[in-house]
mmCIF file of C-alpha atoms in Angstrom:
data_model
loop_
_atom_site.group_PDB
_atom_site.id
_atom_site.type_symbol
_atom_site.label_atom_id
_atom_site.label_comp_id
_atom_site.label_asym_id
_atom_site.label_seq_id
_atom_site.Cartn_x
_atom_site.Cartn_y
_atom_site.Cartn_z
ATOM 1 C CA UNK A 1 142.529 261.212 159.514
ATOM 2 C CA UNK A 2 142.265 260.531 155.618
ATOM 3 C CA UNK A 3 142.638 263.004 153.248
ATOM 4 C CA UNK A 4 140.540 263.989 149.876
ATOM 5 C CA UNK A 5 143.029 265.662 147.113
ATOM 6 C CA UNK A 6 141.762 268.868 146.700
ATOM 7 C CA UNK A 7 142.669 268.616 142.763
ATOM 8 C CA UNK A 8 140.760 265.530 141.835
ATOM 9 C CA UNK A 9 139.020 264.021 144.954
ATOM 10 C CA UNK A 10 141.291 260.922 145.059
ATOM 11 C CA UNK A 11 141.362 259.693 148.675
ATOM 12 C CA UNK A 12 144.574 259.164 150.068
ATOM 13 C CA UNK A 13 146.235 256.682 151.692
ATOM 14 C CA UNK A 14 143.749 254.102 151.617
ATOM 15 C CA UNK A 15 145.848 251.577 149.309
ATOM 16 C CA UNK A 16 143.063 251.548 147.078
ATOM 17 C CA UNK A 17 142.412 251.908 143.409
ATOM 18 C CA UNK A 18 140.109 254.368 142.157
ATOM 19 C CA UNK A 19 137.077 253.157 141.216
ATOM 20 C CA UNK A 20 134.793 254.174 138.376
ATOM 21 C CA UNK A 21 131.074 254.907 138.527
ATOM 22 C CA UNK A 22 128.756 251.965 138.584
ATOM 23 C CA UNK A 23 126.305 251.208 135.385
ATOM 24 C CA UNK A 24 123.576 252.828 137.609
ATOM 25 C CA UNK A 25 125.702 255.898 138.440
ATOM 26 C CA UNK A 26 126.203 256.211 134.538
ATOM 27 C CA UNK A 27 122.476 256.359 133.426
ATOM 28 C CA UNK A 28 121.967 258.484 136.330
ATOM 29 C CA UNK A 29 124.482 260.496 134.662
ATOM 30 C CA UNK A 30 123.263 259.836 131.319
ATOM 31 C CA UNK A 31 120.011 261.761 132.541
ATOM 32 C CA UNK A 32 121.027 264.564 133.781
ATOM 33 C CA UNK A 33 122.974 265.110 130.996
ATOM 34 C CA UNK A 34 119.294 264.511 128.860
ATOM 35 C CA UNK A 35 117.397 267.424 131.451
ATOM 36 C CA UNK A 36 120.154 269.720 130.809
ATOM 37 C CA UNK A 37 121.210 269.422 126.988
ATOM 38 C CA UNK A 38 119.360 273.190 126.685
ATOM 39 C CA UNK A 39 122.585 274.700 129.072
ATOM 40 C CA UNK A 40 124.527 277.157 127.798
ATOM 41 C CA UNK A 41 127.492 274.063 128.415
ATOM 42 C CA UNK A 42 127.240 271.119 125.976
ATOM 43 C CA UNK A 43 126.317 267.717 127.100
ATOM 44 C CA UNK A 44 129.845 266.262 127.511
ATOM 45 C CA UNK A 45 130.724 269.302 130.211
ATOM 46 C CA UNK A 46 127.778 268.487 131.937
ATOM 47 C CA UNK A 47 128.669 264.478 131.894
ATOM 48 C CA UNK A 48 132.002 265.602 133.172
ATOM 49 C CA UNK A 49 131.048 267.079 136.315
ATOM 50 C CA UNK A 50 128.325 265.058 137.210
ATOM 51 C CA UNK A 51 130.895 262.279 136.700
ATOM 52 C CA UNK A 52 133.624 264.335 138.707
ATOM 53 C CA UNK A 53 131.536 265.110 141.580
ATOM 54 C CA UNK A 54 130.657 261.061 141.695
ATOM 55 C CA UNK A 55 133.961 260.545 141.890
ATOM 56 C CA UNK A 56 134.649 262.965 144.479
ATOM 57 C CA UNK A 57 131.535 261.412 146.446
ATOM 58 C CA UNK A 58 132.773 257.788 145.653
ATOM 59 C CA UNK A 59 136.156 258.762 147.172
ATOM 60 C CA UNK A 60 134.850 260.631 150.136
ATOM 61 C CA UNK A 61 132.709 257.336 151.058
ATOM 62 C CA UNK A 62 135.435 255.451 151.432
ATOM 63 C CA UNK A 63 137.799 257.828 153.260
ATOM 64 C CA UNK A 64 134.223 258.068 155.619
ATOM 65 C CA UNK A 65 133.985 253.720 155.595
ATOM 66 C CA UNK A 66 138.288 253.872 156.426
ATOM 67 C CA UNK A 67 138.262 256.543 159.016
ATOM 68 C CA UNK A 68 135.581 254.626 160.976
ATOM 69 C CA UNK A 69 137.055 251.443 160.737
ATOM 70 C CA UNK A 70 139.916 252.246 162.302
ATOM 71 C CA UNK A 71 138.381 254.816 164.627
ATOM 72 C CA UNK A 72 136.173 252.547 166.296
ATOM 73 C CA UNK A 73 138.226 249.250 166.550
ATOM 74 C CA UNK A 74 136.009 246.854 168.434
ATOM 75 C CA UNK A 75 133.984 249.586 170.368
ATOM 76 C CA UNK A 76 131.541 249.545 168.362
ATOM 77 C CA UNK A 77 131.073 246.246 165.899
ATOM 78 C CA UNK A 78 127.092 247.240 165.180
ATOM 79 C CA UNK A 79 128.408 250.139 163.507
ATOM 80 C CA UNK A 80 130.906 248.688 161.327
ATOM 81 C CA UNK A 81 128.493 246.516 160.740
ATOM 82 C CA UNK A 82 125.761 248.843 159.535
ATOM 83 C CA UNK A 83 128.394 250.409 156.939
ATOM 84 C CA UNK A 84 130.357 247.754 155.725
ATOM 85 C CA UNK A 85 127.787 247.560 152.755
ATOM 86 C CA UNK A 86 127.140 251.654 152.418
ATOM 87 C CA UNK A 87 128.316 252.889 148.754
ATOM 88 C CA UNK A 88 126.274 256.389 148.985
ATOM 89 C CA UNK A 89 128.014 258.947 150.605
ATOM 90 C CA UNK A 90 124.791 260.733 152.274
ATOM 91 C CA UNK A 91 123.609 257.553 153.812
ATOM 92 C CA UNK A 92 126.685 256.444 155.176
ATOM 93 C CA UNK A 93 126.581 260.090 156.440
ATOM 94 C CA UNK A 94 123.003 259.884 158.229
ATOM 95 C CA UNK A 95 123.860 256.104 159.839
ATOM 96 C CA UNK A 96 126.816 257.957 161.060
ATOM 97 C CA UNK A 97 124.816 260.968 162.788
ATOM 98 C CA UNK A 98 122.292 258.423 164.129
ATOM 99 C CA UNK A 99 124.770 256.660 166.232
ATOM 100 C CA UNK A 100 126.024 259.956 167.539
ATOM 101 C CA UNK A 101 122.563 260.510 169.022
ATOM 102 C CA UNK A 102 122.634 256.942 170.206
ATOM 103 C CA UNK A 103 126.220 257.653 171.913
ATOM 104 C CA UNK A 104 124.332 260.712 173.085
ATOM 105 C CA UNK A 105 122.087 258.740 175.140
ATOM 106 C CA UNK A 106 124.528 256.281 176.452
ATOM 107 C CA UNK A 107 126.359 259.560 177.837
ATOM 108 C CA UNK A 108 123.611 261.049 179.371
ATOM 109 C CA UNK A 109 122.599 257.887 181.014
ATOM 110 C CA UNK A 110 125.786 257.026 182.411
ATOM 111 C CA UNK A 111 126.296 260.961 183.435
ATOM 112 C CA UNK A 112 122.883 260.329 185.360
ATOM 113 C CA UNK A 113 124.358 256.895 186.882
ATOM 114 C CA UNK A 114 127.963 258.412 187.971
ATOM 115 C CA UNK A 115 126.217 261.203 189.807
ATOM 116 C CA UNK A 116 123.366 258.549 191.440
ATOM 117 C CA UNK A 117 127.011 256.580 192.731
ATOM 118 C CA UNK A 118 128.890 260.160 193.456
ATOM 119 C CA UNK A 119 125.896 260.561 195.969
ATOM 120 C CA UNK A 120 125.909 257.483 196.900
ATOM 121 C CA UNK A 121 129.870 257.638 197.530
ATOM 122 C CA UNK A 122 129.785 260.921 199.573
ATOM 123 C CA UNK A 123 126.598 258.826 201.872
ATOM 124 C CA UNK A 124 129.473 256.078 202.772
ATOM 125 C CA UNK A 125 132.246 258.823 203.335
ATOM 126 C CA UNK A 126 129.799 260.650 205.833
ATOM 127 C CA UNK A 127 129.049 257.118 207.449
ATOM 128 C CA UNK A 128 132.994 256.570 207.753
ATOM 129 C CA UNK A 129 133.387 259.836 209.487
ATOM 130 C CA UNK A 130 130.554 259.410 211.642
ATOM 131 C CA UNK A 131 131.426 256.115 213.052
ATOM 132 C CA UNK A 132 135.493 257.037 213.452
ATOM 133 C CA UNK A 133 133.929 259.649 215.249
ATOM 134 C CA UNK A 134 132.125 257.488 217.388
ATOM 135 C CA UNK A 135 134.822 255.376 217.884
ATOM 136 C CA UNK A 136 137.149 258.269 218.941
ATOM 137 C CA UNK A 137 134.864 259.334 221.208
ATOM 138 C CA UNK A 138 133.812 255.946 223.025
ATOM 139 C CA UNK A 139 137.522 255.788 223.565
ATOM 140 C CA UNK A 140 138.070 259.449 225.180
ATOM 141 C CA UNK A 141 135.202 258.170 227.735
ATOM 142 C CA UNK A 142 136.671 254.970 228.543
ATOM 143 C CA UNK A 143 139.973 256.255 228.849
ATOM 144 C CA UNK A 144 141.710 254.117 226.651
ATOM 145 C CA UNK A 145 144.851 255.728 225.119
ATOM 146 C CA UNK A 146 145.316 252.497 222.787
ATOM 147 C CA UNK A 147 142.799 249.294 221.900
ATOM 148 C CA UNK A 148 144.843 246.263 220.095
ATOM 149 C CA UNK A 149 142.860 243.780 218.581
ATOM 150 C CA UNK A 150 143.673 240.415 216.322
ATOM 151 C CA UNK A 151 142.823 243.036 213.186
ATOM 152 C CA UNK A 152 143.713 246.538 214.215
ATOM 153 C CA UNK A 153 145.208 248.845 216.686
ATOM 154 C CA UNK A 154 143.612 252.061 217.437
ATOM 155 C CA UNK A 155 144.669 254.490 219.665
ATOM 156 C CA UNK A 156 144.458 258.243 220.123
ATOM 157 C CA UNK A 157 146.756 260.740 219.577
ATOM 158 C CA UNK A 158 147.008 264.785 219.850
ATOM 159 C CA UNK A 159 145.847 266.819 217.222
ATOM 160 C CA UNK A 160 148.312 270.295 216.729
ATOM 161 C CA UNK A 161 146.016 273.437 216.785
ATOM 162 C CA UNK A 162 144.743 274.707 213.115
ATOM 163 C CA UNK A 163 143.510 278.072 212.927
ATOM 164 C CA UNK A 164 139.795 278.201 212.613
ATOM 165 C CA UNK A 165 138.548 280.804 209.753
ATOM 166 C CA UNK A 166 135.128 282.907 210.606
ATOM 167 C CA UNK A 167 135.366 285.340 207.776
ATOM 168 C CA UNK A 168 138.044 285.684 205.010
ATOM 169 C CA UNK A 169 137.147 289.011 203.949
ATOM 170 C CA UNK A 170 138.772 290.567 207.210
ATOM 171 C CA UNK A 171 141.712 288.565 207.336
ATOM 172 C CA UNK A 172 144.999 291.209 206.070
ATOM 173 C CA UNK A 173 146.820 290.815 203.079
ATOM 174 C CA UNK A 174 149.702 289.721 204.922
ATOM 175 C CA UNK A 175 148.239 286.342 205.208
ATOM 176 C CA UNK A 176 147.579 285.944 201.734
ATOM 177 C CA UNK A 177 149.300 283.657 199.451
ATOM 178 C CA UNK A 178 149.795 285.954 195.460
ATOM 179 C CA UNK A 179 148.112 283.890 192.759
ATOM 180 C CA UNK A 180 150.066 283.332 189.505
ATOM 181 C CA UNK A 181 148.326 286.037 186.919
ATOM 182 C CA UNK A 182 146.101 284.471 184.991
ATOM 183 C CA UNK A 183 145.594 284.857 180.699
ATOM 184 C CA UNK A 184 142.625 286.366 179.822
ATOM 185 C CA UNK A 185 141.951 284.793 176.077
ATOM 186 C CA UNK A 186 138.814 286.395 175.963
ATOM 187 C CA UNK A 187 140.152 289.811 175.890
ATOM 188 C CA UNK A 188 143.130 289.108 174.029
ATOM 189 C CA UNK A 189 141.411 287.821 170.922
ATOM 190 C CA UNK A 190 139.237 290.780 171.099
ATOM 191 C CA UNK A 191 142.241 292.906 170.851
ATOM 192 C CA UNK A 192 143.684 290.904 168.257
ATOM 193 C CA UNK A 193 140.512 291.192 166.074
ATOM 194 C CA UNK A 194 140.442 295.418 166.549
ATOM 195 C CA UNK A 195 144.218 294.940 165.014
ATOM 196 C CA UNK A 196 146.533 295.412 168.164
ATOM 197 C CA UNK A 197 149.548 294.180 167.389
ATOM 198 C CA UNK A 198 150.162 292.111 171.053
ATOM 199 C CA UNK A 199 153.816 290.184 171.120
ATOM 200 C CA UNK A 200 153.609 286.336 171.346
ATOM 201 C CA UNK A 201 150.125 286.099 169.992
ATOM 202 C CA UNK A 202 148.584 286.518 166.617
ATOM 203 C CA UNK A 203 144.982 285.516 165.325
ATOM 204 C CA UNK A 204 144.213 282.930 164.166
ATOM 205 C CA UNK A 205 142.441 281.483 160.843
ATOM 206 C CA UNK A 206 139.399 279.580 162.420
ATOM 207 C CA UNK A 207 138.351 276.528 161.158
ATOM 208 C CA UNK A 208 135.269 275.111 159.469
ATOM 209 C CA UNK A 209 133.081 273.012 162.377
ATOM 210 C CA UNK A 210 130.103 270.823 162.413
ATOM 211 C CA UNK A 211 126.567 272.064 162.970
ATOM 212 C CA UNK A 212 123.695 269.172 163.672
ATOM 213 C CA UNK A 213 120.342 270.461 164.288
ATOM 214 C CA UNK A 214 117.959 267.601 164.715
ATOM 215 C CA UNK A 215 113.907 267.603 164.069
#
């Protein structure tokens, strides 16, 4: 994961030099400076932050371009592809998020495929178990102990008893196997958050997570 420098949004660890803005980027800054010369800041402040926050996008775009490049190794060429030639931030961004919701797909389509073969799977397990059954009992009415052919041997064999459950709920607790206790994190952070002071666990800071919400 690449990091931005929270002082002066070089990326680091990329190996590469910071770039200034292009001649565009420079007239674009060049008019804002022009729509806001009436602010309460003078022109050159205003340069210098449009200017910084360039940079900071600049730098961000190619931590973004990096991060993908060697996230996706040769899983996905198309999309190294597509952003090999991105400079702006925001539309490297939104190629990104597009290929999510193609992944998106993919996943849904192969969820519907693996359970299409799961069913499938479980048809050819019942068809095992129905024809060993058939087997077993073809044998049990010809009275054959043991069958050798040029590819298998088969034969029979005694099965031990197994005790045969009807209804769990009346069975005593003497036949019950303790579970190890289990951590309930749900009530524990709710604790934590009304202040309890609870040894071996403390609350934590949270984090900052991604929100799409598509049209």
């Amino acid at each position: 994961m690449e990091r931005l420098s929270a002082k002066d949004g070089q990326c680091a660890d990329l190996g590469q030099p910071r770039q200034g803005p292009t001649e565009i980027h420079r007239n674009e800054i060049f008019r804002v400076a022009r729509r806001e010369r009436h602010s309460p800041r003078g022109n050159e402040d205003v340069m210098a932050d449009e200017e910084h926050k360039l940079h900071r996008q600049m730098n961000a775009a190619a931590a973004l371009k990096h991060s993908l490049k060697e996230t996706l190794g040769d899983d996905d060429e198309t999309m190294r592809d597509m952003i090999e030639g991105e400079t702006s931030l925001h539309e490297m961004i939104e190629r990104v998020v597009m290929s999510m919701d193609e992944d998106g797909m993919l996943v849904t389509g192969l969820a519907s495929r693996i359970e299409e073969l799961t069913q499938r799977k479980k048809r050819i397990e019942d068809r095992i178990g129905s024809k060993r059954a058939m087997v077993e009992q073809a044998m049990l009415i010809g009275e054959i102990d043991k069958l050798e052919r040029p590819s298998f041997t088969l034969s029979l064999r005694k099965v031990p008893p197994k005790a045969e459950i009807a209804e769990e709920s009346l069975i005593p607790a003497a036949y019950w196997v303790a579970q190890p206790p289990k951590l309930d994190k749900k009530a524990l952070l709710s604790a934590l958050k009304d202040g309890a002071q609870i040894p071996g666990a403390t609350i934590g800071n949270g984090g900052i997570a991604l929100q799409i919400r598509t049209k």
